[in-house]
Coordinates of N, CA and C in Angstrom, one line a residue:
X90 N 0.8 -1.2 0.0 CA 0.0 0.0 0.0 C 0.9 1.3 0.0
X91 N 0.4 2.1 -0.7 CA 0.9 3.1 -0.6 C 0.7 4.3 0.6
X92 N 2.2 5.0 0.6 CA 2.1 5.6 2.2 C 1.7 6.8 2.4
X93 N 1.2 7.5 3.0 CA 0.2 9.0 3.0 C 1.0 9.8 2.3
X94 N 2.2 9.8 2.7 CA 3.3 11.2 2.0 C 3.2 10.5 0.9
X95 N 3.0 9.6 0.1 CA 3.3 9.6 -1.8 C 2.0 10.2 -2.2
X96 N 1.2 9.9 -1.4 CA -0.2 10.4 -1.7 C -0.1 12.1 -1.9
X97 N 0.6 13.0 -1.1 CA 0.3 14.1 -1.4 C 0.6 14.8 -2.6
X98 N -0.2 16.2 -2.7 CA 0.2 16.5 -3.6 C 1.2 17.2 -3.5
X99 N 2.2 17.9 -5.1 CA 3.4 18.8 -5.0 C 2.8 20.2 -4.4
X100 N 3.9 20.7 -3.4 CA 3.4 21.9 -3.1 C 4.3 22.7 -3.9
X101 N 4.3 24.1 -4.1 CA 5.2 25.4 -4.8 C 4.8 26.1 -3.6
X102 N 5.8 26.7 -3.1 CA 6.1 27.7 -1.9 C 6.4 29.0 -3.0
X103 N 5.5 30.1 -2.5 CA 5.5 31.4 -4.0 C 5.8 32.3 -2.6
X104 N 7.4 32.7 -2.7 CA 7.8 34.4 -2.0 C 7.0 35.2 -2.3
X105 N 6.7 35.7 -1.1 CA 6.0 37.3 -1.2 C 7.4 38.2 -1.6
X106 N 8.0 38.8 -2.6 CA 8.4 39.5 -2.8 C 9.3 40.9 -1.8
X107 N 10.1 41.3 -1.4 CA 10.5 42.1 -1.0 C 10.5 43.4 -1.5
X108 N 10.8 44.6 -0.9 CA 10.5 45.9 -2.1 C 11.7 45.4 -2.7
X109 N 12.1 46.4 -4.0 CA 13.5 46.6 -4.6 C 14.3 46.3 -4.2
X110 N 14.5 48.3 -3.2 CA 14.8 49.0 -2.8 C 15.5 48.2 -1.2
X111 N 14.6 47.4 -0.7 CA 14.9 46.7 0.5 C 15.8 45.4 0.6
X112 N 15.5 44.7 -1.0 CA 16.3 43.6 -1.8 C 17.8 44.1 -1.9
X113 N 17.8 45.2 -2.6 CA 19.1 46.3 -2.8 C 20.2 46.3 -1.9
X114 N 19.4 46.8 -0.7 CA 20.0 47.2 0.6 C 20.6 45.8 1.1
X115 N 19.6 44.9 1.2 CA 20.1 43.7 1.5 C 21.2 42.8 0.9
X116 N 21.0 42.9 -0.1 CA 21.7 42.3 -1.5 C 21.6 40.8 -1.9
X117 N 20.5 40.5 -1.3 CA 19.8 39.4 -1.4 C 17.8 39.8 -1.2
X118 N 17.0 38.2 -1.7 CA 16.0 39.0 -0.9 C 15.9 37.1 -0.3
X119 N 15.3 37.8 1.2 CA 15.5 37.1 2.3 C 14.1 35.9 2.0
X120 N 13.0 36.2 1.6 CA 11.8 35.2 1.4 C 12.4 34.1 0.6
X121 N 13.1 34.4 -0.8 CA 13.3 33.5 -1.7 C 14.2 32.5 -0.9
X122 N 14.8 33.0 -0.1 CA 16.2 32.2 0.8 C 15.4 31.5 1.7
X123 N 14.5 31.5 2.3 CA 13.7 31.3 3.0 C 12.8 29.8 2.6
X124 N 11.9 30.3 1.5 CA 11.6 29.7 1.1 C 11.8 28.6 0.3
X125 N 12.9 28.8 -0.3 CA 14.2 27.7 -0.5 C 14.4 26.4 0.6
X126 N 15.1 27.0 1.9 CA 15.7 26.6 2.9 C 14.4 25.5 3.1
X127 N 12.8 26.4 3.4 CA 11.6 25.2 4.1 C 11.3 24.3 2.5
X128 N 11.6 24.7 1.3 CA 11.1 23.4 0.5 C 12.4 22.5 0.2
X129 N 13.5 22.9 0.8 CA 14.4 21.7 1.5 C 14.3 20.6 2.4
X130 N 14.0 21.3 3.5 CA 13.4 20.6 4.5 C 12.3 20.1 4.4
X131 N 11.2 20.0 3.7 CA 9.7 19.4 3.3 C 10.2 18.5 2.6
X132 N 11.1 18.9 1.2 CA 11.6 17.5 0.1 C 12.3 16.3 1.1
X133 N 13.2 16.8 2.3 CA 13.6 15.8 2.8 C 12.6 14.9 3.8
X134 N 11.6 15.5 3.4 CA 10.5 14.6 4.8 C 9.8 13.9 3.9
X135 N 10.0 14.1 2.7 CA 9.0 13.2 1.8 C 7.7 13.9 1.4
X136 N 7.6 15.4 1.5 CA 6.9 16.2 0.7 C 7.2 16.4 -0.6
X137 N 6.7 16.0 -1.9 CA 7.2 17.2 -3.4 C 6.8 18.7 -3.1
X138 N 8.6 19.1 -3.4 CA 7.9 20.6 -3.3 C 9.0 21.3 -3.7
X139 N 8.6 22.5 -4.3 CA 9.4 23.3 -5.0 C 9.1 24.5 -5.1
X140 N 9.9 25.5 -5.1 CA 10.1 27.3 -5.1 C 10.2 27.7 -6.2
X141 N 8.6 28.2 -6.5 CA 8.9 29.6 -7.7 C 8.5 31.1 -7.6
X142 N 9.5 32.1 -7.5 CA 9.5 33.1 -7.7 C 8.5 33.6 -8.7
X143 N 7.7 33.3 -8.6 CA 6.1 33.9 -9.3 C 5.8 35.6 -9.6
X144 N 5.8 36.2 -8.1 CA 5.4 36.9 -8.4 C 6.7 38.3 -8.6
X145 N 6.5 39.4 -9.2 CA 7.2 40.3 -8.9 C 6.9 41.8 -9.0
X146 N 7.1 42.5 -9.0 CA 6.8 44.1 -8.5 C 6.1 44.6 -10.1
X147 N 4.8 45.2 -10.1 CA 4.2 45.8 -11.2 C 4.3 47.3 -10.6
X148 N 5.0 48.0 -9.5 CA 5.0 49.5 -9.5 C 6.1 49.7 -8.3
X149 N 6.4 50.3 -7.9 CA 7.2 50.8 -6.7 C 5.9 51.7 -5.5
X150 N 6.0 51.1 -4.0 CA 5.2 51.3 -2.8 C 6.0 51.8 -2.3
X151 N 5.5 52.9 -1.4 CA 6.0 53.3 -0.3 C 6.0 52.3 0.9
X152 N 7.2 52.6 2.0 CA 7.4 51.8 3.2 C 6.2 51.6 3.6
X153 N 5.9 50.4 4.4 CA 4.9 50.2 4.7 C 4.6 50.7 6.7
X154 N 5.8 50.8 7.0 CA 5.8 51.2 8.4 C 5.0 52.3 8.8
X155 N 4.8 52.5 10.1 CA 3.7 53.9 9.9 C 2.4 53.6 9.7
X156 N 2.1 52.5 8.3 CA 1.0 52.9 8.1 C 0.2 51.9 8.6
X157 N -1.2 52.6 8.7 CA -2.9 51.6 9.3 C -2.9 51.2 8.2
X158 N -4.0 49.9 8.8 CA -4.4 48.9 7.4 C -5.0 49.4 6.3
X159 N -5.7 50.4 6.0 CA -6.3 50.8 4.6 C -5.3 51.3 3.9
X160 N -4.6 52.4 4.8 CA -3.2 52.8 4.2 C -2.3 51.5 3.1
X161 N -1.9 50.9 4.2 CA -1.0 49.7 4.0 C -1.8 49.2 2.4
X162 N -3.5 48.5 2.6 CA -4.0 48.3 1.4 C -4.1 49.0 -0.3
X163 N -4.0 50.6 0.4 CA -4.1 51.5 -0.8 C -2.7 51.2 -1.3
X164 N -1.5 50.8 -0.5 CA -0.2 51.3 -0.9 C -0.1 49.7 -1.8
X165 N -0.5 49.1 -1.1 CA 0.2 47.8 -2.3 C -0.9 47.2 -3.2
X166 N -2.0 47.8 -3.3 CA -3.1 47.3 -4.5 C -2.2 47.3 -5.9
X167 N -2.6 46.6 -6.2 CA -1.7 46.5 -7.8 C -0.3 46.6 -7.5
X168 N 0.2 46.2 -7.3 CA 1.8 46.2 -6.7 C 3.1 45.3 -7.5
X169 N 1.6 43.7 -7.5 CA 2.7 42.8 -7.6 C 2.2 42.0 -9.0
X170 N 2.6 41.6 -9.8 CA 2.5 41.1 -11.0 C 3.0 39.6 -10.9
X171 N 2.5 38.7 -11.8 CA 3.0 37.5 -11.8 C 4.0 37.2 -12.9
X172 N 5.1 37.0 -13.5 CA 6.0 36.0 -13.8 C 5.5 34.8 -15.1
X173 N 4.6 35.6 -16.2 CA 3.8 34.5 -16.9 C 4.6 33.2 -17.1
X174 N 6.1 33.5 -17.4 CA 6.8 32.5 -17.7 C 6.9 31.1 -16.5
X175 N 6.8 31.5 -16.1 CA 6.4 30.6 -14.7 C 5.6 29.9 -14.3
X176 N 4.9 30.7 -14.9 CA 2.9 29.9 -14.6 C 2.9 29.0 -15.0
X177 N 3.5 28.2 -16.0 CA 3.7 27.1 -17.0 C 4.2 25.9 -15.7
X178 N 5.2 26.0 -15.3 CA 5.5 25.2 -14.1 C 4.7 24.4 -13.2
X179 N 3.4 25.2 -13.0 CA 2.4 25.3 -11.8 C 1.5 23.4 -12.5
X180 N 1.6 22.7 -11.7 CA 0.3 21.5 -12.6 C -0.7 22.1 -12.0
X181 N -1.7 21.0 -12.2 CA -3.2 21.1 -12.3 C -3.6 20.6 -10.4
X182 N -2.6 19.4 -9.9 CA -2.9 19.3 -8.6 C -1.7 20.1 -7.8
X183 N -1.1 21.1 -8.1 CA -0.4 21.7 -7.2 C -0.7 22.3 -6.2
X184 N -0.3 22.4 -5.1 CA -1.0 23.4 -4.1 C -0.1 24.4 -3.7
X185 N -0.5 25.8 -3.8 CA 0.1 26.8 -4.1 C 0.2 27.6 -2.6
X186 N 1.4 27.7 -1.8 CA 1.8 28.2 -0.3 C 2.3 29.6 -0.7
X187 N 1.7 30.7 -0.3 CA 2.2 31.7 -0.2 C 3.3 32.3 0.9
X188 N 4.8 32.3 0.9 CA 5.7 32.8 2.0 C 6.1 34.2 1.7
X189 N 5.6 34.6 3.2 CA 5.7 35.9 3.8 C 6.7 36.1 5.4
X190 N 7.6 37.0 5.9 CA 8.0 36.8 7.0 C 7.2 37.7 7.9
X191 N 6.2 38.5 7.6 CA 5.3 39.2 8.8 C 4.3 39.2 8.4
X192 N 3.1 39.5 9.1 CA 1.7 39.2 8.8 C 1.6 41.0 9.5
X193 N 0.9 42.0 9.5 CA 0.8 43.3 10.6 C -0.3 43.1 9.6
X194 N -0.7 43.3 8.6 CA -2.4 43.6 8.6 C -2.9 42.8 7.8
X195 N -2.5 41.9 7.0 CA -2.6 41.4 5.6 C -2.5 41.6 4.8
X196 N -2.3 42.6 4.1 CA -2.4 43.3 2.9 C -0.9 43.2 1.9
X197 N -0.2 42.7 2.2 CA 0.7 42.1 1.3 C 0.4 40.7 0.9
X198 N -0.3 39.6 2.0 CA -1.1 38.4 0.9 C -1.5 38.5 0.4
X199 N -2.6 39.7 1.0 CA -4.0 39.5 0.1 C -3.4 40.6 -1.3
X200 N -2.6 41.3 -1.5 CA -2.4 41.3 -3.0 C -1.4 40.5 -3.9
X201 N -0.8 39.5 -2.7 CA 0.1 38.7 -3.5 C -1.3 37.6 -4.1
X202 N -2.2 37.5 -3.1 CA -2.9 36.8 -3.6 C -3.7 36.8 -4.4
X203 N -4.4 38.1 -4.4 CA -5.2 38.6 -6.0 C -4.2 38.6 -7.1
X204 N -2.6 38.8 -7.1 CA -2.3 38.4 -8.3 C -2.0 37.3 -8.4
X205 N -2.1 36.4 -8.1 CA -2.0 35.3 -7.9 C -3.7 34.4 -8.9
X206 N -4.6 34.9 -8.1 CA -5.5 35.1 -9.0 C -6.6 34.9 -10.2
X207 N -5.5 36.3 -10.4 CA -5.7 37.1 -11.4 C -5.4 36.1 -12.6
X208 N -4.3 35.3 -12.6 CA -4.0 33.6 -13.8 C -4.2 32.9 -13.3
X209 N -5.8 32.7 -12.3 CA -6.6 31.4 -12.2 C -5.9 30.3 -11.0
X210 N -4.7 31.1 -10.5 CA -4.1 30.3 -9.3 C -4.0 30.5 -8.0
X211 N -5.3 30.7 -7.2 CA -5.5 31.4 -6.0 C -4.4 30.5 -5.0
X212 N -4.1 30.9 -4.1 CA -3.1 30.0 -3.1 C -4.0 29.3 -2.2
X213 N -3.7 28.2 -1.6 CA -4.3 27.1 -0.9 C -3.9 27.8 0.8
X214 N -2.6 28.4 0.4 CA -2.4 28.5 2.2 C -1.3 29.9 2.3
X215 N -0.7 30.1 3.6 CA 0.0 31.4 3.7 C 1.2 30.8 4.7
X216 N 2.6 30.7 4.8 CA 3.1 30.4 5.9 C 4.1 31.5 6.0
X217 N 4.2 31.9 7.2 CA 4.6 33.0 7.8 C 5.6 32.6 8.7
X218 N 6.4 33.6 9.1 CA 7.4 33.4 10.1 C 7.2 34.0 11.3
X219 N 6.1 35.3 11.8 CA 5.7 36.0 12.5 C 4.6 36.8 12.3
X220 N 3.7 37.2 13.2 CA 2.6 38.1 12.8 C 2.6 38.9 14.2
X221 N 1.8 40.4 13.9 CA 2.0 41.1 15.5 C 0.5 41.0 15.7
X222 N 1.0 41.8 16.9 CA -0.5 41.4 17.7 C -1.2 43.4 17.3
X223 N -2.2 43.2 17.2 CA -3.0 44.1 16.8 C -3.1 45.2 18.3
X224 N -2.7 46.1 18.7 CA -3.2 47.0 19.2 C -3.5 48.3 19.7
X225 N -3.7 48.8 18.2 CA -4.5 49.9 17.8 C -5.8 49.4 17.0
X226 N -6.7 50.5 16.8 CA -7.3 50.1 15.7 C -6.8 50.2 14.1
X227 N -7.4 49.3 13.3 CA -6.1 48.6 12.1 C -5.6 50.1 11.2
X228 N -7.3 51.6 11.4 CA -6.9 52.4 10.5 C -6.3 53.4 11.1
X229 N -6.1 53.7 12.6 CA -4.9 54.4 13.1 C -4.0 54.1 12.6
X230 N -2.9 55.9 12.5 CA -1.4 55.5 12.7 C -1.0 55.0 13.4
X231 N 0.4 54.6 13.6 CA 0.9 53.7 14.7 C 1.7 55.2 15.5
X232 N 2.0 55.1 16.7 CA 2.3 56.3 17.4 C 3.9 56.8 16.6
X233 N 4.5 58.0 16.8 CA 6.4 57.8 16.6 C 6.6 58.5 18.0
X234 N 8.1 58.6 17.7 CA 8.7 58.9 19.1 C 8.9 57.9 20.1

């Protein structure tokens, strides 16, 4: 008989993208490394799974720091574009993980996820490395000083 892990399906782990500008600075971008590193560790447990760089920047956003959730949402609507060449990769039972390293309002999945989409491949899941805890309300600034 066959054993639950052959049973599953392939996953693709899809980076949320870093700005440019933040990639730049870094001289790397830290998701794709990331994301890499966990579909290492999944292939060796007897997961299929593999990293594609899907999505990538359709405009340049301001920092997201500072800003409340609608802010945050106005800034990255249309933001991120998919990678047509890529899509081709994706099968028909894939299941599609979106990696992000913070969660503060959602609004970087949920536009990684409308373009995502947008070519008929909505994501199954979101795995994150940290999310904060909410406390202000989401359309306040956040205090400075």
């Amino acid at each position: 008989a066959a054993s639950p892990r052959s049973e599953w399906p392939p996953l693709v782990l899809v980076p949320v993208p870093s700005s440019l500008a933040a990639t730049r600075a870094r001289g790397h971008d830290p998701m794709l490394r990331i994301a890499r590193r966990a579909a290492y560790v999944l292939r060796a447990s007897g997961r299929p799974t593999a990293v594609l760089p899907l999505l990538g920047h359709a405009r340049t956003v301001s920092d997201q720091a500072g800003l409340g959730a609608m802010a945050r949402a106005s800034n990255l609507t249309g933001a991120h574009r998919i990678r047509p060449r890529l899509v081709d990769r994706l099968g028909a039972e894939t299941v599609v993980v979106l990696v992000d390293d913070l969660v503060t309002t959602g609004a970087s999945l949920a536009e990684a996820a409308r373009a995502l989409r947008v070519v008929g491949r909505a994501p199954t899941a979101a795995a994150v490395i940290a999310a904060t805890t909410r406390r202000l309300p989401l359309d306040r600034p956040l205090p400075t000083g």
